[in-house]
Coordinates of C-alpha atoms in Angstrom, one line a residue:
X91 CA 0.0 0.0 0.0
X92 CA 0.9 3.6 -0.2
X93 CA -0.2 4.6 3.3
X94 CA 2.7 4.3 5.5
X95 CA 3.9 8.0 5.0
X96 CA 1.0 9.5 6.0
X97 CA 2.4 10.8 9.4
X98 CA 4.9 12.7 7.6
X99 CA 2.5 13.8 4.7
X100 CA 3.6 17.7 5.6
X101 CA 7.4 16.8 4.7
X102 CA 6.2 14.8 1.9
X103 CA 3.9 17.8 0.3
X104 CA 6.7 19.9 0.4
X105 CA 9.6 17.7 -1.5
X106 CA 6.6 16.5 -4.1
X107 CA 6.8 20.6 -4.7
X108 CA 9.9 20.9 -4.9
X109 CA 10.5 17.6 -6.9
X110 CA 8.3 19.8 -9.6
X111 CA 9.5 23.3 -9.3
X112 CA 7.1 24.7 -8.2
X113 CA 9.1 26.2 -5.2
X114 CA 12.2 24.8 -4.8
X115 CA 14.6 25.6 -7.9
X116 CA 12.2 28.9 -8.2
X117 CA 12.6 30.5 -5.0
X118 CA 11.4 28.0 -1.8
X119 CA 13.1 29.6 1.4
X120 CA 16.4 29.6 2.0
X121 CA 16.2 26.6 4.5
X122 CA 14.0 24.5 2.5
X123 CA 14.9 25.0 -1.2
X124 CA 17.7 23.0 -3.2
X125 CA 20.1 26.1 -4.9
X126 CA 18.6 26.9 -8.4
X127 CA 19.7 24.9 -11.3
X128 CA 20.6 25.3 -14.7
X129 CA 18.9 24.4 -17.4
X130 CA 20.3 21.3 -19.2
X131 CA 18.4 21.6 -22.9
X132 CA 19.5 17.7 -23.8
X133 CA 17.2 15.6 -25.1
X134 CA 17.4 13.1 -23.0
X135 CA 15.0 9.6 -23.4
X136 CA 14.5 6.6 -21.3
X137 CA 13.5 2.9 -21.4
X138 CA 11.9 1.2 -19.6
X139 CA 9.6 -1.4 -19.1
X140 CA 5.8 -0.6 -20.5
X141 CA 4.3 -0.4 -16.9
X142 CA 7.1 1.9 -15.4
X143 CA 6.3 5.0 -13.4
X144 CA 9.4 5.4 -11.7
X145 CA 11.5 6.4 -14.3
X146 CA 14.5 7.2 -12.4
X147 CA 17.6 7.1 -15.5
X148 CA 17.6 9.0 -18.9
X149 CA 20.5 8.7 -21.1
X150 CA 21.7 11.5 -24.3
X151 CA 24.6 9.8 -26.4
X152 CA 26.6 12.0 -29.1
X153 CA 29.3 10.8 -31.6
X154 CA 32.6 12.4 -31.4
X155 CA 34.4 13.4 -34.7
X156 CA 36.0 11.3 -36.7
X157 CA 35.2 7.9 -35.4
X158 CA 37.1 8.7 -32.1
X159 CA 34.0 7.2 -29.5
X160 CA 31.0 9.1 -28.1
X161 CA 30.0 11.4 -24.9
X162 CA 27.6 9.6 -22.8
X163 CA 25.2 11.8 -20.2
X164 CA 23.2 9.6 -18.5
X165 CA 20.5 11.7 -16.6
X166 CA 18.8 10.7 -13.0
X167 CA 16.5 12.0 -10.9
X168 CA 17.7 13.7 -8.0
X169 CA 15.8 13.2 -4.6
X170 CA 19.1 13.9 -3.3
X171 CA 18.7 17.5 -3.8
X172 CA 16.0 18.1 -1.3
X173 CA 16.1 14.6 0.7
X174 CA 15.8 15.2 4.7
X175 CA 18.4 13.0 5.8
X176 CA 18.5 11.7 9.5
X177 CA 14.3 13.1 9.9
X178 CA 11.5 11.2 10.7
X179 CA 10.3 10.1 6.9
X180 CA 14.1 9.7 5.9
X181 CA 14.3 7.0 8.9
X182 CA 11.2 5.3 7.6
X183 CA 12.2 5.0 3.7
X184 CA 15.7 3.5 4.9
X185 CA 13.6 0.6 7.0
X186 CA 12.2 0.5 3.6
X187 CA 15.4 0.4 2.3
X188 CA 14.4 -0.2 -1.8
X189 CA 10.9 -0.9 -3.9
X190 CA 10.0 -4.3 -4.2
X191 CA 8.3 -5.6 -7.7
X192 CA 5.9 -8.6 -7.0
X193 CA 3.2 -10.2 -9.1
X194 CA 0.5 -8.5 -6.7
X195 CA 1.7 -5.7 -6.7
X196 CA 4.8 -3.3 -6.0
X197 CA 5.7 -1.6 -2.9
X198 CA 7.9 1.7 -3.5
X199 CA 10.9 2.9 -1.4
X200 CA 9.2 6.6 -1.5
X201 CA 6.3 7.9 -1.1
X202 CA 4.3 7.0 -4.9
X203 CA 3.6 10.9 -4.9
X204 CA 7.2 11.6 -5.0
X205 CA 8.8 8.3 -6.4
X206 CA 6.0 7.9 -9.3
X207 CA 5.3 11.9 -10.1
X208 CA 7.5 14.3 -8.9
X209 CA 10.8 13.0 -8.9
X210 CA 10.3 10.4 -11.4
X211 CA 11.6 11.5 -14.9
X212 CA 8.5 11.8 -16.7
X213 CA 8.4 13.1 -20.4
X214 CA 7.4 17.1 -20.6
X215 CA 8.1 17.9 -17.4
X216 CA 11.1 19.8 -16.1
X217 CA 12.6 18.0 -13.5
X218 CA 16.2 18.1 -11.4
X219 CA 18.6 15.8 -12.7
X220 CA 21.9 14.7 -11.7
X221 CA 24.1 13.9 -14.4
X222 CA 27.5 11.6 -15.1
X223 CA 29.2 12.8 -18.1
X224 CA 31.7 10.0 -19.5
X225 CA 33.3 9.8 -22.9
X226 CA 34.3 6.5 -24.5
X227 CA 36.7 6.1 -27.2
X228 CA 36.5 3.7 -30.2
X229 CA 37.8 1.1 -28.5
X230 CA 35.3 1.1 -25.4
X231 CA 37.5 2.7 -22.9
X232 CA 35.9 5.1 -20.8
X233 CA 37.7 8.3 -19.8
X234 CA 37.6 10.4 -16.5
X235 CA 33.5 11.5 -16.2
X236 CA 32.1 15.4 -15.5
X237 CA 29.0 15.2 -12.5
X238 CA 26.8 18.1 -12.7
X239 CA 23.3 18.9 -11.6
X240 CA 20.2 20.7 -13.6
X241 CA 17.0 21.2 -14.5
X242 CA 16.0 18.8 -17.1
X243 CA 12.8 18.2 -19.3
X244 CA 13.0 14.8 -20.7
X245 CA 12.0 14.0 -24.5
X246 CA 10.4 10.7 -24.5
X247 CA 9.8 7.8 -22.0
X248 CA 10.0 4.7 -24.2
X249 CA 8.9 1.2 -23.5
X250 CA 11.3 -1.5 -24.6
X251 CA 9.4 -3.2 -27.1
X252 CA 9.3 -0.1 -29.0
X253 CA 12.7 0.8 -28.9
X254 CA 13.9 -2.8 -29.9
X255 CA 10.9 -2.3 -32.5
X256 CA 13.3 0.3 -34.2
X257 CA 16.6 -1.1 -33.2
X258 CA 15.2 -3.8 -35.4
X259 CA 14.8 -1.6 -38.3
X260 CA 11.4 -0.8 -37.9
X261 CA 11.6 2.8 -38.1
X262 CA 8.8 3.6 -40.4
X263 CA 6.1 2.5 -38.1
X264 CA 4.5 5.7 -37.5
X265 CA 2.6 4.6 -34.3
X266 CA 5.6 3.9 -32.8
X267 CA 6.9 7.0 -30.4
X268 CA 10.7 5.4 -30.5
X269 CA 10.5 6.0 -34.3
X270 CA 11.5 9.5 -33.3
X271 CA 14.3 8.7 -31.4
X272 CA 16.2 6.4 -34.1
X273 CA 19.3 8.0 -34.3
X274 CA 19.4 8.4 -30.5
X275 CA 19.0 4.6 -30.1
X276 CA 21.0 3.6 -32.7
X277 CA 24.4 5.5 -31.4
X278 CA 23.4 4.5 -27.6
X279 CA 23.5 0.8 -29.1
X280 CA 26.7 0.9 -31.4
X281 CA 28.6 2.6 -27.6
X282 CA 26.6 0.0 -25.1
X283 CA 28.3 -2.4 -27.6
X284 CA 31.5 -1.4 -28.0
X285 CA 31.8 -0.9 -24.5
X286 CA 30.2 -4.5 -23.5
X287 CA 33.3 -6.1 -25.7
X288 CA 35.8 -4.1 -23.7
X289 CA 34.5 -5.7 -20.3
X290 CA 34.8 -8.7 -21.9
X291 CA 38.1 -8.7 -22.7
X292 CA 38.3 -7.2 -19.2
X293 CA 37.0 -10.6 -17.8
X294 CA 33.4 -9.9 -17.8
X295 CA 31.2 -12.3 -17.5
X296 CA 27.5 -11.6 -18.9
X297 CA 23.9 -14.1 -18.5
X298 CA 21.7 -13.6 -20.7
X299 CA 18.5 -16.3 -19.4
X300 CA 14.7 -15.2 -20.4
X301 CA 13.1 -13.1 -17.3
X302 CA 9.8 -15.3 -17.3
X303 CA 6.8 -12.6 -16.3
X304 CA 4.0 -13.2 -13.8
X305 CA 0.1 -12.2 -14.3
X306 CA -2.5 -13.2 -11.6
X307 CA -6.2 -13.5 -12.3
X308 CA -9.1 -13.4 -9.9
X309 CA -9.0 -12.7 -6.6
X310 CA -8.8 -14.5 -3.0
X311 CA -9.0 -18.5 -3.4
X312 CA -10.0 -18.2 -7.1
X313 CA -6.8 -16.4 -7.9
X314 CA -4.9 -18.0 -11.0
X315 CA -1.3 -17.6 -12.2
X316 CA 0.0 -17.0 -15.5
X317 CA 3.3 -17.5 -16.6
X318 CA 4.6 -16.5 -19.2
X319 CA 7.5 -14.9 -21.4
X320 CA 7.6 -11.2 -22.4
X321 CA 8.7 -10.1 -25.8
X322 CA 12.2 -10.0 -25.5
X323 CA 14.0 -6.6 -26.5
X324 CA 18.0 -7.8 -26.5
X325 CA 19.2 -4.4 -27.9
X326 CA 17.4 -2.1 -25.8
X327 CA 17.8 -4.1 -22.6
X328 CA 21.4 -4.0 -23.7
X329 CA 21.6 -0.4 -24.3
X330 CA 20.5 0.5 -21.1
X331 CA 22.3 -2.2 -18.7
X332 CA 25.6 -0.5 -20.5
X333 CA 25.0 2.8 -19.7
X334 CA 23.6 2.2 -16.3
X335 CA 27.0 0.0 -15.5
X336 CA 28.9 2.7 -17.3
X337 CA 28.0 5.8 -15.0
X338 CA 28.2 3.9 -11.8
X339 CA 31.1 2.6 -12.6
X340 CA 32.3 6.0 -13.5
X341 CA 31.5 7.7 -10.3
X342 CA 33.1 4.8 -7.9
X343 CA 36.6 6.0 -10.7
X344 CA 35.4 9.7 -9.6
X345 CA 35.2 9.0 -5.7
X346 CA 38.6 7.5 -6.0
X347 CA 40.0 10.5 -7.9
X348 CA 38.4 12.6 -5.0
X349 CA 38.3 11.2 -1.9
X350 CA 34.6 10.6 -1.5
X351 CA 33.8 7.4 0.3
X352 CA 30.8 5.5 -1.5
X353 CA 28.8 2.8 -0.9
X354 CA 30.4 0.1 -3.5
X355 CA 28.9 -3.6 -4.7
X356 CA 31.6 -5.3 -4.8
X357 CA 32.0 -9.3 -5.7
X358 CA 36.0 -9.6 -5.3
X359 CA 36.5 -13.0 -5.8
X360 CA 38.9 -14.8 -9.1
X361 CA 36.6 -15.7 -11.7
X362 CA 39.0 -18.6 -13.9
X363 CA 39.6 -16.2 -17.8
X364 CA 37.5 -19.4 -19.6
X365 CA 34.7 -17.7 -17.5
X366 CA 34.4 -14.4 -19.5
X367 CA 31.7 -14.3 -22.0
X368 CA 28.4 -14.0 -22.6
X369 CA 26.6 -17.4 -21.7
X370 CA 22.9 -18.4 -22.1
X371 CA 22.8 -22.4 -22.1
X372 CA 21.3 -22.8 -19.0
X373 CA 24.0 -26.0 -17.8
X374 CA 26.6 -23.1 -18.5
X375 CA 24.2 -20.4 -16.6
X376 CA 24.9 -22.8 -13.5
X377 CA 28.4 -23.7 -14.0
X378 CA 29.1 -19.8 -13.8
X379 CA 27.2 -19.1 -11.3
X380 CA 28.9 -21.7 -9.0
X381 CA 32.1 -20.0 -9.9
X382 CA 30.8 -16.5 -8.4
X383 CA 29.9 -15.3 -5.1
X384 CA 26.9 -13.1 -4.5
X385 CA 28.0 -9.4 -4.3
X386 CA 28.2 -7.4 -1.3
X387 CA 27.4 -3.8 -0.3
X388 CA 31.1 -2.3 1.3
X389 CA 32.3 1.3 1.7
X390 CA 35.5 -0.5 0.5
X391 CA 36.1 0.2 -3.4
X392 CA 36.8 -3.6 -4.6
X393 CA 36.3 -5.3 -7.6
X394 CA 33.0 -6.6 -9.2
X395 CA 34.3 -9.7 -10.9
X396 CA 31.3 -10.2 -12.8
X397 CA 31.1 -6.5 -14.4
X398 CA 35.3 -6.6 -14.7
X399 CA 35.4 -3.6 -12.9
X400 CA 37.8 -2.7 -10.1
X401 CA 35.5 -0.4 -8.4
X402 CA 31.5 0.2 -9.1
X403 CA 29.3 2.4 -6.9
X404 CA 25.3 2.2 -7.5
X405 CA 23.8 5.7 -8.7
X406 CA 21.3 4.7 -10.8
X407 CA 18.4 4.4 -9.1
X408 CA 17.8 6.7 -6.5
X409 CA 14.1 6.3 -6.6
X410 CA 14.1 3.0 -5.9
X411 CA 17.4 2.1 -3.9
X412 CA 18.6 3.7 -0.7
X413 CA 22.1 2.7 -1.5
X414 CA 21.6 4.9 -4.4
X415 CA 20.0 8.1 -3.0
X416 CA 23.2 7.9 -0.6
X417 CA 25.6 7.8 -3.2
X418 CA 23.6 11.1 -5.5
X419 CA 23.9 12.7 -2.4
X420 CA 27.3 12.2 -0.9
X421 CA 28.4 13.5 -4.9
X422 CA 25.9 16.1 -5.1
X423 CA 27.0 17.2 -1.3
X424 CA 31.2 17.2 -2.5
X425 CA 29.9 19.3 -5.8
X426 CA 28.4 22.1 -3.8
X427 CA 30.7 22.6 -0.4
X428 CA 33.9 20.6 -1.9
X429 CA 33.4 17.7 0.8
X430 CA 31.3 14.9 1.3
X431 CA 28.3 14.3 3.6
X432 CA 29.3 11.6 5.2
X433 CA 33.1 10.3 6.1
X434 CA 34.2 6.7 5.6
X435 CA 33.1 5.9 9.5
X436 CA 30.0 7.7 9.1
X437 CA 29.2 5.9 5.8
X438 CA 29.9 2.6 7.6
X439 CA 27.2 3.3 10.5
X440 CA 24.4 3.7 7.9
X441 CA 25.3 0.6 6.2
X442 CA 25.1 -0.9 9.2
X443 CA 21.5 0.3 9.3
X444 CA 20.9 -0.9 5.8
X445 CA 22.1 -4.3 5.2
X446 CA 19.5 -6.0 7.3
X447 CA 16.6 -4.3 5.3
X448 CA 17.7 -5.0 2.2
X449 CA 18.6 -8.7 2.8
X450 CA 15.2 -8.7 4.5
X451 CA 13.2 -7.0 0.9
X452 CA 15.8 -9.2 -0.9
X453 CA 14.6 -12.4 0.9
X454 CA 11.1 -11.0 0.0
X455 CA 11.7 -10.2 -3.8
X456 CA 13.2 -13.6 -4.4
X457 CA 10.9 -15.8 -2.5
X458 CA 7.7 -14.1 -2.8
X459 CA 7.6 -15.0 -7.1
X460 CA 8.6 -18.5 -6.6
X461 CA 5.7 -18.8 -4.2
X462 CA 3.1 -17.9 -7.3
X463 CA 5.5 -19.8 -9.8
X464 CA 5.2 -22.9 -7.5
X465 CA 1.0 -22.6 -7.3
X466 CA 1.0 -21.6 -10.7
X467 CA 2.6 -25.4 -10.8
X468 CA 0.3 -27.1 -8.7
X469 CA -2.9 -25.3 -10.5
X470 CA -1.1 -26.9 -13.6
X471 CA -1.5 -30.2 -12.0
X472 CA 0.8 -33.3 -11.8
X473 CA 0.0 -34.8 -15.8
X474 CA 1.7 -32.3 -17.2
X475 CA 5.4 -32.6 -18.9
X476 CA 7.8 -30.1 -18.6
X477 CA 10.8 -29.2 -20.9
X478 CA 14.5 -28.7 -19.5
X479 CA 18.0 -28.9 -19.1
X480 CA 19.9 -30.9 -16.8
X481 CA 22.8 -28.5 -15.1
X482 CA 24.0 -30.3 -12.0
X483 CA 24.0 -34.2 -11.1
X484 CA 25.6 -36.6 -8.6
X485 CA 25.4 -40.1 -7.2
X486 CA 22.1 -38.7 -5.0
X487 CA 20.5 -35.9 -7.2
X488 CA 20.5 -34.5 -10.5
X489 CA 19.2 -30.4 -10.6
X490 CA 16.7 -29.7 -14.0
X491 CA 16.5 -26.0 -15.0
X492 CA 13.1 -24.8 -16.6
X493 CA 14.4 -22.1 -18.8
X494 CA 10.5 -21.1 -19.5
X495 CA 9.8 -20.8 -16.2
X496 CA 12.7 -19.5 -15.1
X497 CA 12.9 -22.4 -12.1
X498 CA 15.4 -25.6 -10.9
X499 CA 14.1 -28.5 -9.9
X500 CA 15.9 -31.4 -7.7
X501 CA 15.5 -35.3 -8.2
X502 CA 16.7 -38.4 -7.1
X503 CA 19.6 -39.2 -9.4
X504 CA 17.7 -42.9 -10.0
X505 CA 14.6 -41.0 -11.9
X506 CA 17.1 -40.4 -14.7
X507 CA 18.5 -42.9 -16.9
X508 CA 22.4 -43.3 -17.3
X509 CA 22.9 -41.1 -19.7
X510 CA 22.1 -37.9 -17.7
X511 CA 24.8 -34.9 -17.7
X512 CA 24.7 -31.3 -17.3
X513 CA 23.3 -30.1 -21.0
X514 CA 21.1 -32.8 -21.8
X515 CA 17.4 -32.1 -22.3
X516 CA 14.5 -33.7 -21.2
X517 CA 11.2 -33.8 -20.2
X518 CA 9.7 -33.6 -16.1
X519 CA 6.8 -34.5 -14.6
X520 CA 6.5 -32.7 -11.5
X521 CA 4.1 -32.8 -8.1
X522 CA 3.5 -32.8 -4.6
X523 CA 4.0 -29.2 -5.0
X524 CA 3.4 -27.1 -1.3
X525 CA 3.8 -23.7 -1.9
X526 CA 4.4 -22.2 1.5
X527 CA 6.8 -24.6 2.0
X528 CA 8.6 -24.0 -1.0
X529 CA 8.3 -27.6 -2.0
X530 CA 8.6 -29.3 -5.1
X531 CA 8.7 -32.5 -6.7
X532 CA 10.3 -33.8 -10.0
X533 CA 8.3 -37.6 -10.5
X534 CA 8.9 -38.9 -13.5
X535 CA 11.6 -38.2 -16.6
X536 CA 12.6 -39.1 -19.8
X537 CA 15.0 -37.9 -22.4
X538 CA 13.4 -35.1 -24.7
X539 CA 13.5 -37.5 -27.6
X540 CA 11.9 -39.8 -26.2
X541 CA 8.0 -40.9 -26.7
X542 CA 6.2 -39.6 -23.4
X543 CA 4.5 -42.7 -21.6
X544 CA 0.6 -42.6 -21.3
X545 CA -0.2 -41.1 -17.8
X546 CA -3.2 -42.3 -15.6
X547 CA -5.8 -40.1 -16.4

C-alpha cells in the first residue's frame, strides 16, 4: 500500500513541490529550497519497461568526430537535492530500504507521490537531474567522467518493445513513439556495444536467461497464475544495462580521484579467464554461477568480478534504492561545499543500518515470485510434462533447469536414466508441490527424444 507516509505527509507535500519546481529551484526559502539549477536543454530519453512509473535514468549519447568514440550523459533524478536525511520520513524509507516488484503488486521505497510523479523522470516535465558525463573512445574505454546537476525536461519515455521495434529496423512505423528517437537509439546501441566487448576482454562475464513474467487473475482462493515470457528486446535491454553500468562505474573512478567514500557492490573473488563471455545455455548459466559469489554492499572500493570492474558504486536508481540516494547525495554534497556528507566511519554506521533491510526485501523479492510460480505449478496439476536442461548431477540428485519458467528442480539421481549430464534435455513430470513450503517435486523423466509414456488419467 501507499499509506505508510502518512504521518509525515507535511514533509512529503513539500519535497513532491519541490520535486516539480514549483518552489524549490524557483525561489522555496532559504532553509528549504535546493540552490537553483541550470537548465540542461539535452534531449534526453529513457526505457523502460511498459508499466514503469518510476522512471528514475535517462541517457543522451553523441558521436565524437571522426570515429574517435561518443559522450555519454546519462541523466537521474535527483531526490538527493532536497532529501531530509536523519528526519522522521528519511528513517522510515531507509527501514524500507528499496521498492520491491511482485506479481501483486509493488511496494515503493518513496512515497508513490514523490517516487511515481514528482521525482520520477516523466516526459514534458522539467525536473532536477543529476548527471555523469563519461566519454568512450572507439575502442570502449571510458575516460575520467564530468557530475553536474540541472534542471531537465526529458524527451520521450520509451517502453522496450518499441525501442527494440526500431533497433530492429522498424523505423517507419509511424505509431511507434521510438520511431522518433532512431538516431538516439541507434548510437546509444553501437557505444553500449563497443563498450560491453571491452568488459569482456576485461573478464566480464555476462547471462543472458529469459526473465519469465507473472500475471495473476481473480482474486482470493480463485486467484490463477499466469506464466509467461515477455517479448524480448535484446538491444534495448542491452543499451541501457551498458549505460547504467557505465555511470556507476564512473562515479566509484570519480570517488577515487576525489576522496569521497561510497557505498560500492563489490564481488571480489577470481573468476578462472575461460569464464568471461556472454553465456545463455542454461547448464553453462549454473556452471558460472557456481564459480561467483553473490555481491556485497562495502564502503570499501573492490572489484566486481562479474562486471570486470575494479571499483563500481550504485547511482542509478535513487528512486528505488537507498544505496543509491546515498551515493547522488554524498556527490551532489562534494559538488556544492567541496566535501562529502558523510566520512568513511560515518558511511559505515548507515550501512550498518541498511544491510539488514535490504537482505530482508531481498529475501522477500526472491521468494515471494517463486511462491506464485510454485502454485502456478500445482494449479497446472501433476500430468503435465515439462521441458528442461539438466545442469547439476551426482550419485544422489541431479538439478533440471526450466528455462521457460525461469525455475530448478531437484530429483533423485535414479529417476534419470544413465545417460544424464549437465546439457542434456529432457522432459519432467512434476508434483507434490506445497507452496508455502517451498516444495517441489520432480516424479517422472525421460530424455526429450523420447515418446512420453501414457499417464493415468
Amino acid at each position: 500500500g501507499d499509506v505508510w507516509w502518512h504521518p509525515f505527509g507535511d514533509e512529503v507535500a513539500r519535497l513532491a513541490a519541490l520535486g516539480r519546481g514549483e518552489n524549490g529551484t524557483d525561489g522555496a526559502g532559504p532553509d528549504t529550497a535546493p540552490p537553483k539549477l541550470p537548465f540542461c536543454d539535452l534531449p534526453f530519453i529513457s526505457i523502460d519497461s511498459a508499466t514503469t512509473r518510476d522512471v528514475d535514468d535517462a541517457f543522451f549519447v553523441e558521436e565524437l568526430p571522426d570515429g574517435a568514440g561518443w559522450k555519454a550523459t546519462v541523466a537521474l533524478a535527483c531526490p538527493a537535492l532536497a532529501w531530509p536525511f536523519g528526519s522522521p520520513l528519511d528513517r522510515a524509507v531507509l527501514h524500507r530500504a528499496t521498492s520491491i516488484y511482485l506479481p501483486e503488486g509493488d511496494c515503493h521505497m518513496l512515497p508513490e507521490q514523490l517516487g511515481t510523479d514528482a521525482w520520477s523522470l516523466r516526459a514534458g516535465e522539467p525536473r532536477p537531474v543529476f548527471c555523469v558525463r563519461v566519454t568512450v573512445d572507439g575502442d570502449g574505454n571510458p575516460g575520467p567522467c564530468e557530475l553536474f546537476a540541472a534542471t531537465a525536461r526529458i524527451a520521450a519515455n520509451l517502453a522496450y518493445p518499441d525501442a527494440q521495434a526500431v533497433l530492429d529496423g522498424a523505423t517507419e512505423a509511424p505509431a511507434n513513439p521510438a520511431a522518433a528517437h532512431a538516431g538516439q537509439l541507434r548510437l546509444g546501441l553501437a557505444l553500449a556495444r563497443r563498450r560491453q566487448a571491452a568488459r569482456l576482454r576485461d573478464g566480464a562475464v555476462v547471462m543472458e536467461r529469459p526473465e519469465p513474467q507473472l500475471a495473476l487473475e481473480g482474486t482470493g482462493r480463485e486467484i490463477t497464475v499466469r506464466l509467461f515470457l515477455a517479448e524480448p528486446a535484446p538491444d534495448a535491454q542491452m543499451l541501457v544495462a551498458e549505460l547504467m553500468i557505465l555511470a556507476s562505474a564512473a562515479l566509484a573512478e570519480w570517488g577515487a580521484a576525489h576522496g569521497v567514500p561510497l557505498l560500492h557492490r563489490t564481488q571480489d573473488v577470481a573468476v578462472p579467464r575461460e569464464y568471461a563471455g556472454i553465456w545463455s545455455e542454461p547448464q553453462d548459466l549454473a556452471r558460472v554461477l557456481r564459480a561467483l559469489i553473490p555481491s556485497s554492499l562495502e564502503v570499501q572500493a573492490r572489484p566486481h568480478a562479474a562486471l570486470a570492474l575494479p571499483r563500481y558504486a550504485p547511482v542509478t536508481s535513487p528512486l528505488r534504492r537507498y544505496p543509491d540516494l546515498v551515493n547522488e547525495a554524498q556527490a551532489l554534497h562534494m559538488l556544492a561545499t567541496g566535501r562529502p556528507r558523510w566520512d568513511a566511519a560515518a558511511l559505515a554506521a548507515l550501512l550498518d543500518q541498511l544491510s539488514p533491510a535490504l537482505e530482508a526485501a531481498g529475501q522477500v523479492q526472491r521468494f515471494r515470485p517463486r511462491y506464485w510460480k510454485l502454485l502456478h505449478f500445482r494449479q497446472q496439476g501433476d500430468k503435465v510434462w515439462w521441458p528442461g536442461v539438466i545442469t547439476e548431477e551426482n550419485e544422489a540428485f541431479a538439478t533440471v533447469s526450466l528455462p521457460e519458467q525461469g525455475l530448478f528442480v531437484r530429483g533423485r539421481r535414479r529417476l534419470f536414466d544413465e545417460r544424464a549430464a549437465p546439457g542434456m534435455r529432457v522432459r519432467v513430470r512434476l508434483g507434490k508441490v506445497q507452496p508455502l513450503h517451498n516444495e517441489i517435486q520432480i516424479l517422472e523423466v525421460v530424455p526429450a527424444e523420447q515418446e512420453l509414456p501414457d499417464l493415468p488419467s
